[in-house]
Structure formats: structure tokens, C-alpha cells
Coordinates of C-alpha atoms in Angstrom, one line a residue:
X1 CA -14.2 -1.6 35.4
X2 CA -13.8 -4.8 33.3
X3 CA -10.3 -5.6 32.3
X4 CA -9.2 -7.7 29.4
X5 CA -6.2 -8.9 31.5
X6 CA -8.6 -11.3 33.3
X7 CA -8.4 -13.7 30.4
X8 CA -4.7 -14.4 30.6
X9 CA -3.7 -18.1 30.7
X10 CA -1.4 -18.4 33.4
X11 CA 16.0 -27.9 18.5
X12 CA 15.9 -25.4 21.1
X13 CA 19.3 -24.5 22.4
X14 CA 19.3 -21.5 24.6
X15 CA 21.4 -18.6 23.4
X16 CA 24.4 -17.5 25.4
X17 CA 23.5 -14.7 27.8
X18 CA 24.5 -11.3 26.5
X19 CA 25.3 -8.2 28.3
X20 CA 22.6 -6.8 30.5
X21 CA 23.2 -3.0 30.2
X22 CA 21.4 -0.7 32.5
X23 CA 20.2 2.5 30.9
X24 CA 20.9 5.8 32.5
X25 CA 18.1 7.0 34.8
X26 CA 16.7 10.5 34.8
X27 CA 13.5 12.0 36.2
X28 CA 10.6 11.9 33.8
X29 CA 9.9 15.2 32.2
X30 CA 6.4 16.7 32.0
X31 CA 4.4 15.9 28.9
X32 CA 6.6 16.2 25.8
X33 CA 3.7 16.5 23.4
X34 CA 0.1 17.5 23.1
X35 CA -2.4 14.7 23.4
X36 CA -5.7 15.1 21.5
X37 CA -8.7 12.7 22.0
X38 CA -10.0 11.7 18.6
X39 CA -12.8 9.5 19.9
X40 CA -14.2 8.4 23.2
X41 CA -16.1 5.1 23.2
X42 CA -19.5 4.3 24.6
X43 CA -20.7 7.7 23.6
X44 CA -24.3 6.4 23.3
X45 CA -26.5 4.4 25.7
X46 CA -25.6 0.7 25.5
X47 CA -22.3 1.3 23.8
X48 CA -23.3 0.5 20.2
X49 CA -20.1 2.1 19.1
X50 CA -18.0 -0.3 21.2
X51 CA -16.0 0.0 24.4
X52 CA -12.6 -0.9 25.8
X53 CA -10.2 -0.9 22.8
X54 CA -7.4 -3.1 24.1
X55 CA -5.5 -3.5 20.8
X56 CA -3.7 -0.7 18.9
X57 CA -4.8 0.9 15.7
X58 CA -3.6 0.2 12.2
X59 CA -2.8 3.4 10.2
X60 CA -3.5 3.1 6.5
X61 CA -1.8 5.1 3.7
X62 CA -5.1 7.1 3.4
X63 CA -4.6 8.2 7.1
X64 CA -7.6 6.2 8.1
X65 CA -7.3 4.2 11.3
X66 CA -8.7 0.7 11.8
X67 CA -9.2 -0.8 15.2
X68 CA -11.2 -3.1 17.5
X69 CA -13.1 -2.9 20.8
X70 CA -13.3 -5.9 23.1
X71 CA -16.9 -5.2 24.2
X72 CA -19.9 -3.2 23.2
X73 CA -21.4 -3.1 19.8
X74 CA -24.8 -4.4 18.8
X75 CA -24.2 -7.8 20.5
X76 CA -21.9 -6.7 23.3
X77 CA -19.2 -8.9 21.7
X78 CA -16.9 -6.1 20.5
X79 CA -16.6 -4.2 17.2
X80 CA -14.3 -3.5 14.3
X81 CA -14.2 0.3 13.6
X82 CA -12.6 2.8 11.3
X83 CA -11.7 6.4 12.2
X84 CA -11.2 9.2 9.7
X85 CA -10.3 12.8 10.4
X86 CA -11.3 15.6 8.2
X87 CA -10.8 19.3 8.9
X88 CA -9.9 18.5 12.4
X89 CA -13.0 16.4 13.2
X90 CA -12.8 12.7 13.6
X91 CA -15.6 10.4 12.5
X92 CA -16.0 6.8 13.7
X93 CA -17.7 4.2 11.7
X94 CA -18.6 0.7 13.2
X95 CA -17.8 -1.7 10.4
X96 CA -19.0 -4.8 12.2
X97 CA -20.4 -5.8 15.5
X98 CA -19.1 -9.2 16.7
X99 CA -21.5 -11.9 17.9
X100 CA -20.2 -14.7 20.1
X101 CA -22.7 -17.2 18.7
X102 CA -25.4 -16.8 16.1
X103 CA -27.6 -13.7 16.1
X104 CA -29.8 -13.1 17.9
X105 CA -28.5 -15.8 20.3
X106 CA -25.2 -13.9 21.1
X107 CA -23.3 -14.3 24.4
X108 CA -21.6 -11.3 26.0
X109 CA -18.0 -12.3 25.5
X110 CA -14.7 -10.7 24.8
X111 CA -14.5 -9.8 21.1
X112 CA -11.5 -8.8 18.9
X113 CA -8.7 -7.2 21.0
X114 CA -5.9 -7.0 18.4
X115 CA -4.6 -4.8 15.6
X116 CA -5.9 -5.4 12.1
X117 CA -4.6 -6.2 8.6
X118 CA -6.1 -4.7 5.4
X119 CA -5.4 -6.2 1.9
X120 CA -5.1 -4.4 -1.4
X121 CA -8.8 -4.9 -2.1
X122 CA -9.9 -3.3 1.2
X123 CA -10.8 -6.5 3.0
X124 CA -9.9 -6.6 6.7
X125 CA -8.5 -9.5 8.7
X126 CA -8.3 -10.0 12.5
X127 CA -8.7 -12.4 15.3
X128 CA -11.2 -12.9 18.1
X129 CA -9.7 -14.4 21.3
X130 CA -13.0 -16.2 22.1
X131 CA -15.9 -17.0 19.8
X132 CA -15.9 -18.7 16.5
X133 CA -17.6 -22.1 15.9
X134 CA -16.2 -23.7 19.0
X135 CA -15.7 -20.8 21.3
X136 CA -11.9 -21.1 21.4
X137 CA -11.2 -18.1 19.1
X138 CA -11.1 -17.5 15.3
X139 CA -9.5 -15.7 12.4
X140 CA -12.0 -13.5 10.6
X141 CA -12.3 -11.5 7.4
X142 CA -14.5 -8.5 6.8
X143 CA -15.2 -8.7 3.1
X144 CA -15.5 -5.3 1.4
X145 CA -18.2 -4.8 -1.1
X146 CA -19.9 -1.4 -2.0
X147 CA -18.6 0.2 1.1
X148 CA -20.2 -2.4 3.3
X149 CA -18.6 -5.4 5.1
X150 CA -19.7 -9.0 5.6
X151 CA -18.2 -11.1 8.3
X152 CA -16.6 -14.4 7.4
X153 CA -14.7 -16.7 9.8
X154 CA -11.7 -18.1 7.9
X155 CA -10.8 -20.5 10.7
X156 CA -12.2 -21.5 14.1
X157 CA -9.9 -23.1 16.6
X158 CA -11.2 -26.1 18.6
X159 CA -8.9 -26.1 21.6
X160 CA -6.7 -29.0 20.6
X161 CA -5.4 -27.2 17.4
X162 CA -5.0 -23.9 19.3
X163 CA -6.8 -21.6 21.6
X164 CA -6.8 -17.8 21.8
X165 CA -5.3 -16.4 18.5
X166 CA -3.6 -13.0 18.7
X167 CA -2.1 -10.6 16.1
X168 CA -1.7 -11.5 12.4
X169 CA 1.2 -10.7 10.2
X170 CA 2.3 -11.2 6.6
X171 CA 5.5 -11.0 4.4
X172 CA 6.2 -7.4 3.6
X173 CA 4.3 -5.9 6.4
X174 CA 7.3 -4.2 8.0
X175 CA 7.9 -2.3 4.8
X176 CA 4.5 -0.7 5.0
X177 CA 3.2 -2.7 2.0
X178 CA -0.5 -3.8 2.1
X179 CA -1.3 -7.4 2.4
X180 CA -1.9 -9.0 -1.1
X181 CA -4.8 -11.2 0.0
X182 CA -3.0 -14.3 -1.5
X183 CA 0.0 -15.1 0.5
X184 CA -0.1 -16.7 4.0
X185 CA -1.2 -14.9 7.1
X186 CA 0.9 -15.8 10.2
X187 CA -0.1 -15.9 13.8
X188 CA 0.1 -17.6 17.2
X189 CA -2.5 -19.0 19.6
X190 CA -1.6 -18.7 23.3
X191 CA -2.7 -22.2 24.3
X192 CA -3.7 -25.6 22.8
X193 CA -1.6 -27.7 20.4
X194 CA 0.1 -30.9 21.2
X195 CA 2.1 -29.4 24.1
X196 CA -1.0 -27.5 25.4
X197 CA 1.1 -24.3 25.6
X198 CA 0.3 -22.7 22.2
X199 CA 1.1 -22.9 18.5
X200 CA 2.5 -20.8 15.7
X201 CA 0.4 -21.1 12.5
X202 CA -0.1 -20.0 8.9
X203 CA -3.4 -19.5 7.2
X204 CA -3.3 -19.6 3.3
X205 CA -6.1 -19.0 0.8
X206 CA -6.6 -21.5 -2.1
X207 CA -9.5 -21.9 -4.4
X208 CA -11.7 -19.7 -2.2
X209 CA -10.9 -21.6 1.0
X210 CA -8.3 -21.0 3.7
X211 CA -6.2 -23.8 5.2
X212 CA -4.4 -23.7 8.5
X213 CA -0.9 -25.2 8.9
X214 CA 0.6 -25.6 12.4
X215 CA 4.1 -24.4 12.1
X216 CA 5.2 -25.2 15.6
X217 CA 3.8 -26.6 18.8
X218 CA 5.4 -24.9 21.8
X219 CA 6.6 -26.8 24.9
X220 CA 7.7 -29.6 22.5
X221 CA 11.2 -29.6 24.0
X222 CA 12.2 -31.2 27.3
X223 CA 11.1 -29.1 30.3
X224 CA 9.5 -26.6 27.8
X225 CA 12.8 -25.0 27.2
X226 CA 11.5 -23.9 23.8
X227 CA 9.0 -21.6 25.5
X228 CA 5.2 -21.5 25.9
X229 CA 2.2 -19.2 25.8
X230 CA 3.1 -17.2 22.7
X231 CA 0.5 -14.5 23.0
X232 CA 2.2 -11.8 20.9
X233 CA 2.1 -13.1 17.3
X234 CA 5.1 -13.1 15.0
X235 CA 6.9 -10.7 12.7
X236 CA 8.1 -11.8 9.2
X237 CA 11.6 -10.6 8.2
X238 CA 12.7 -10.1 4.5
X239 CA 14.2 -13.6 4.4
X240 CA 10.8 -15.2 5.4
X241 CA 11.8 -16.2 8.9
X242 CA 9.4 -15.6 11.7
X243 CA 10.4 -14.0 15.1
X244 CA 8.3 -13.9 18.2
X245 CA 8.3 -14.1 22.0
X246 CA 6.7 -16.5 24.5
X247 CA 5.3 -15.4 27.9
X248 CA 6.6 -18.3 29.9
X249 CA 8.8 -21.4 30.1
X250 CA 12.2 -21.4 28.5
X251 CA 15.4 -22.2 30.4
X252 CA 14.7 -19.6 33.0
X253 CA 10.9 -19.9 33.1
X254 CA 10.6 -16.3 32.1
X255 CA 9.7 -16.8 28.4
X256 CA 11.8 -16.7 25.2
X257 CA 12.7 -14.9 22.0
X258 CA 12.4 -17.5 19.2
X259 CA 12.9 -17.8 15.5
X260 CA 10.9 -20.1 13.1
X261 CA 12.6 -21.1 9.8
X262 CA 11.2 -22.9 6.8
X263 CA 13.3 -25.5 5.0
X264 CA 11.4 -27.2 2.1
X265 CA 8.1 -26.9 3.9
X266 CA 9.3 -28.0 7.3
X267 CA 9.4 -25.4 10.0
X268 CA 11.8 -25.6 12.9
X269 CA 12.2 -23.4 16.1
X270 CA 15.4 -21.9 17.5
X271 CA 15.5 -20.2 20.9
X272 CA 17.4 -17.0 20.5
X273 CA 17.2 -16.0 24.1
X274 CA 15.6 -17.2 27.3
X275 CA 14.5 -14.5 29.8
X276 CA 15.3 -14.6 33.5
X277 CA 18.8 -15.9 32.7
X278 CA 20.3 -13.1 34.7
X279 CA 20.3 -12.9 38.6
X280 CA 16.9 -11.8 40.0
X281 CA 15.6 -11.7 36.4
X282 CA 17.4 -8.4 35.8
X283 CA 17.2 -9.1 32.1
X284 CA 13.4 -9.1 32.2
X285 CA 10.7 -11.7 32.4
X286 CA 7.3 -12.3 30.7
X287 CA 7.3 -10.8 27.2
X288 CA 3.6 -10.4 26.5
X289 CA 4.4 -8.2 23.4
X290 CA 5.6 -8.9 20.0
X291 CA 8.9 -7.7 18.4
X292 CA 10.0 -4.9 16.1
X293 CA 12.9 -5.3 13.7
X294 CA 15.2 -2.6 12.3
X295 CA 16.8 -2.8 8.8
X296 CA 19.9 -4.2 10.3
X297 CA 18.1 -7.2 11.7
X298 CA 18.2 -6.1 15.4
X299 CA 15.1 -7.1 17.4
X300 CA 13.4 -4.9 20.0
X301 CA 10.7 -5.6 22.6
X302 CA 9.5 -5.4 26.1
X303 CA 8.9 -7.6 29.1
X304 CA 6.1 -7.2 31.6
X305 CA 8.1 -8.2 34.7
X306 CA 11.8 -8.3 35.7
X307 CA 14.5 -5.8 35.2
X308 CA 16.2 -3.6 37.7
X309 CA 12.9 -2.2 38.9
X310 CA 11.0 -5.5 38.7
X311 CA 8.4 -3.9 36.5
X312 CA 9.6 -4.7 33.0
X313 CA 12.2 -3.6 30.5
X314 CA 12.8 -2.5 26.9
X315 CA 15.3 -4.8 25.3
X316 CA 17.4 -5.3 22.2
X317 CA 18.7 -8.5 20.7
X318 CA 21.3 -7.7 18.1
X319 CA 21.4 -9.5 14.7
X320 CA 24.6 -11.1 16.1
X321 CA 22.7 -12.5 19.1
X322 CA 23.8 -10.0 21.9
X323 CA 21.0 -9.3 24.3
X324 CA 20.9 -6.0 26.2
X325 CA 18.4 -4.1 28.4
X326 CA 17.8 -0.6 27.0
X327 CA 15.7 0.6 29.9
X328 CA 14.4 -0.6 33.3
X329 CA 11.0 0.6 34.1
X330 CA 10.0 1.9 37.6
X331 CA 13.6 3.5 37.8
X332 CA 12.1 6.8 38.7
X333 CA 10.4 7.7 42.0
X334 CA 6.9 6.1 42.4
X335 CA 7.3 4.5 38.9
X336 CA 6.5 7.8 37.3
X337 CA 8.5 6.7 34.2
X338 CA 6.0 3.8 33.7
X339 CA 5.7 0.1 34.6
X340 CA 4.5 -3.2 33.1
X341 CA 4.7 -2.6 29.4
X342 CA 2.3 -5.0 27.5
X343 CA 2.6 -3.6 24.0
X344 CA 5.2 -4.1 21.3
X345 CA 7.4 -1.1 20.5
X346 CA 7.3 0.9 17.3
X347 CA 10.4 2.2 15.4
X348 CA 10.4 5.3 13.4
X349 CA 12.6 5.8 10.2
X350 CA 15.4 7.2 12.4
X351 CA 15.4 4.1 14.6
X352 CA 13.9 5.8 17.6
X353 CA 11.8 3.5 19.8
X354 CA 8.2 4.4 20.9
X355 CA 6.0 2.5 23.2
X356 CA 3.5 2.5 26.1
X357 CA 3.4 1.1 29.6
X358 CA 0.1 -0.2 31.0
X359 CA 0.7 1.1 34.5
X360 CA 3.0 3.5 36.2
X361 CA 3.1 7.2 35.5
X362 CA 2.0 9.9 37.8
X363 CA -1.4 8.3 38.6
X364 CA -0.5 4.7 37.8
X365 CA -2.6 4.8 34.6
X366 CA 0.3 4.2 32.2
X367 CA 2.7 6.3 30.1
X368 CA 4.0 6.8 26.5
X369 CA 7.8 6.9 26.1
X370 CA 10.5 7.3 23.5
X371 CA 14.1 6.0 23.5
X372 CA 16.3 8.1 21.2
X373 CA 20.1 7.9 21.0
X374 CA 20.0 5.7 24.1
X375 CA 18.1 8.2 26.2
X376 CA 14.7 7.5 27.7
X377 CA 12.0 10.2 27.7
X378 CA 8.5 10.0 29.0
X379 CA 6.3 11.6 26.4
X380 CA 3.0 11.5 28.3
X381 CA 1.5 10.3 31.6
X382 CA -2.1 9.2 31.2
X383 CA -5.1 10.2 33.3
X384 CA -3.6 13.6 33.8
X385 CA -6.9 15.4 33.2
X386 CA -9.9 15.5 35.5
X387 CA -12.0 12.4 35.4
X388 CA -9.3 10.6 33.3
X389 CA -10.7 12.4 30.3
X390 CA -7.4 11.8 28.5
X391 CA -7.6 8.0 29.0
X392 CA -5.8 5.4 31.0
X393 CA -4.2 1.9 30.6
X394 CA -2.7 2.2 27.0
X395 CA -2.2 -1.5 26.3
X396 CA -2.1 -1.2 22.5
X397 CA 0.8 -0.8 20.1
X398 CA 1.4 2.6 18.7
X399 CA 1.2 3.8 15.1
X400 CA 3.3 6.6 13.7
X401 CA 2.6 8.8 10.7
X402 CA 5.2 10.7 8.5
X403 CA 4.4 14.0 10.3
X404 CA 5.4 12.7 13.7
X405 CA 2.0 12.1 15.1
X406 CA 1.6 9.1 17.3
X407 CA -1.7 7.2 17.4
X408 CA -2.9 4.8 20.1
X409 CA -5.8 3.6 22.3
X410 CA -6.5 3.5 26.0
X411 CA -8.7 0.7 27.5
X412 CA -10.0 3.0 30.2
X413 CA -11.0 6.7 30.5
X414 CA -12.0 9.2 27.9
X415 CA -15.2 11.2 28.1
X416 CA -17.3 8.2 28.9
X417 CA -14.8 6.0 30.9
X418 CA -14.5 3.1 28.5
X419 CA -11.6 4.0 26.4
X420 CA -10.5 6.2 23.5
X421 CA -8.5 6.7 20.4
X422 CA -5.9 9.5 20.7
X423 CA -3.0 11.1 18.9
X424 CA -0.1 12.9 20.3
X425 CA 1.8 15.6 18.5
X426 CA 5.4 16.2 19.5

């Protein structure tokens, strides 16, 4: 099995260490919801419908899902797809097959592996980790016209100005508002830039062209105390500030939580927290995922390593700057509660926290979990069905609808073994 993990690249004042609170441990319950497979990829010979959806899905107000696959499609460079459900039957449409190169001279390469953004005109925006003009990744647009889409690369990274872009965001996204197609898109690239350890950028349309501005070059501070390898992208809060995480560096070499602020067009970074500040990295280390913010300004996220079980944590950074661990993974026997979370968490309107772990669970194929009122509950352990028909390795961020359904993807498993889109009803 191919794994997208093979591609990983392995005034900043550190915030005062907050309390590391250990969550109460209880044995994971059996599945707390019913999981339905909406679509299994590679259902046809040659996988023209795509395979291995690493990113999560975007849930639109129409209840349509948008997503990406890292491989498969017409050129084996991944796909962008939509999925609609009518009368209980899900229908997948491949909106675009990605070519690393120029058709028909395409290379088999990892394609888009992130969640997507749709604007008010129906145009879709995303990133490809590789590909583009120089092969170092690109931001793309699928231009909508008469129910068809044309692919346009808005910006191709050349390695020095960035390498490996990830999720995009925009002002107002957290409220559920669609992107207006006119304001800046924000993102990060995991490597490149003047420090070689990644950048944060904005991409703004003007007179039919898009211009990239480098907002920050990571590893600019002494000993890289400002963090490096910002894979996760950023979120935009109501004030216009950007918040994100880095996988590595920082004061404890375990990554950072940071804030980027704009003052008269000049952006500056502030490290809000450096991971691995506590003994034995009990506060977590290696945040591969982005952040979620509640209305009070508290930030939530996950780390892939560290914590009491050494297999990652769910954390909270309060608006006042206090850091706490909400849950330590691999607290249960045989890591049945999950381990190594690589996706951002999702908050519902009540402030409950939902997420996935890439590993752990009963068969080590990952779990879905909820934290409500401070209590952790395992909602599902993947690969519970024969032949892993229910999927495994759920690396993507979850999407929630108003009826309590939870939507996500798995990189592995499903009817044909190369991933699926699912929903879980609680």
C-alpha cells in the first residue's frame, strides 16, 4: 500500500508553560454510532475515479461534499471530486484529474491531498503538494462554467519561495461563510523560504491575476525558536490574525503554536507556545494538524507525538495563553483509544471536539473520537469489518452537518482497498 506519509520533510518569545492537565482515562466503548460507506474509490479498473483520499471533505450548504484524492484519475496524479447524496444513494463526480506535467506527458505523482475551498461563484480552490510549473507544488483553481470545470494554476512554487503548500483559508471561513473570490487566500508551505523551513503566504486576486506575498519565513529566529515545517496551514480569526502550528523546531524542538499579525501591511510572528516544554514531552510534540478556534478565542489542536502515552495529545490553548492537555492518546490498553492524530479537530456548535487518529484502535487502523464536557469517548474504531470494508487510516479532518452526521475519508480500505468517503450517525 502506498502511503502519503512517505513525503514528509523531516520576535519570537516562547510563551510561559501552562498547566499540563491529564484527562481521566476510561476504556473505549464500542462504536458509538453507525458508520455508512458513501463511496469506495478505485471502483473501476485503473482507478479513474481516484484513490487514497488523504485530506478531509468540505461540506457545502447544499450538503454536497468536495474532496481530493492523492492518486488515480486519468493521469494517476490525483483528482478533485464532488459527492452528492439523493434518496440514500451517493453519486461521485470527478471534477478534474490532475496531471503532474502537461498532458499527455504526465508523471505519476502525488496530487492534491488537502481540503478544498469553494467561492460564491462555485469556483474551487486547493493545493497540490507536488506539481505545478516547477514541480514544487501549486495553488490551483477549478473555474466553474456551465457545470464544467477548467484547471488554472494560480501560483507555482519554485522551491526558494516555498515548497509543498497545504490547506488554504480565508477571512470568515470559521463562520461558515463561502469565500468571496476577491479577498486573500492564506496558506503555508512546509519548506523553502529564506530559512529553508517553510513560509506563510497570502494569495490575492487583482485585475485577473493572483499575486503571492510571503508573510513570514520560518526559522528566521536564532536556533529556529520561531518554529519550522508549518504543514498545517492557518486559520483566520475575526480580527484578521492568523494562527497555526509548526511540526518542528521551537524552544523544545517539538514545534510551536504561533500567531501572525498585520500592522500596516507588515506581518510579524509571535510564538504562543513551544511544544516539548514539559518533561518527557508530556505536553505533546509534532503538531502536523491545524487549529480550531471557539467563539471565546480558545485554540484546539492535536500533536502526533508526545503526551503521557507518547502517541499524541489533544490540547487547548486558552485565549489568555494557558496551555493544557485535554487527552493523552494510547492511554487505553493496546492503544484502543487511538494514537498518532494527524488531523485538525472540528468543533460543533456546543463546543464539543471531534477528531480522528491515524493509528491505534482495535486493529491499529485509526479511530474517531469526541471530547464532550471534558470526557473522551471513542466513536468508532476503523477496519472493524471484514477486509477493512469500513476503511482504515482516517487522516483527514472531519466535517459536521446540522443533523449530527460526521463526514470523513480514509486513505485505506473500503470495498476496493484504496480509501473511501464515509459518514457516521450518532
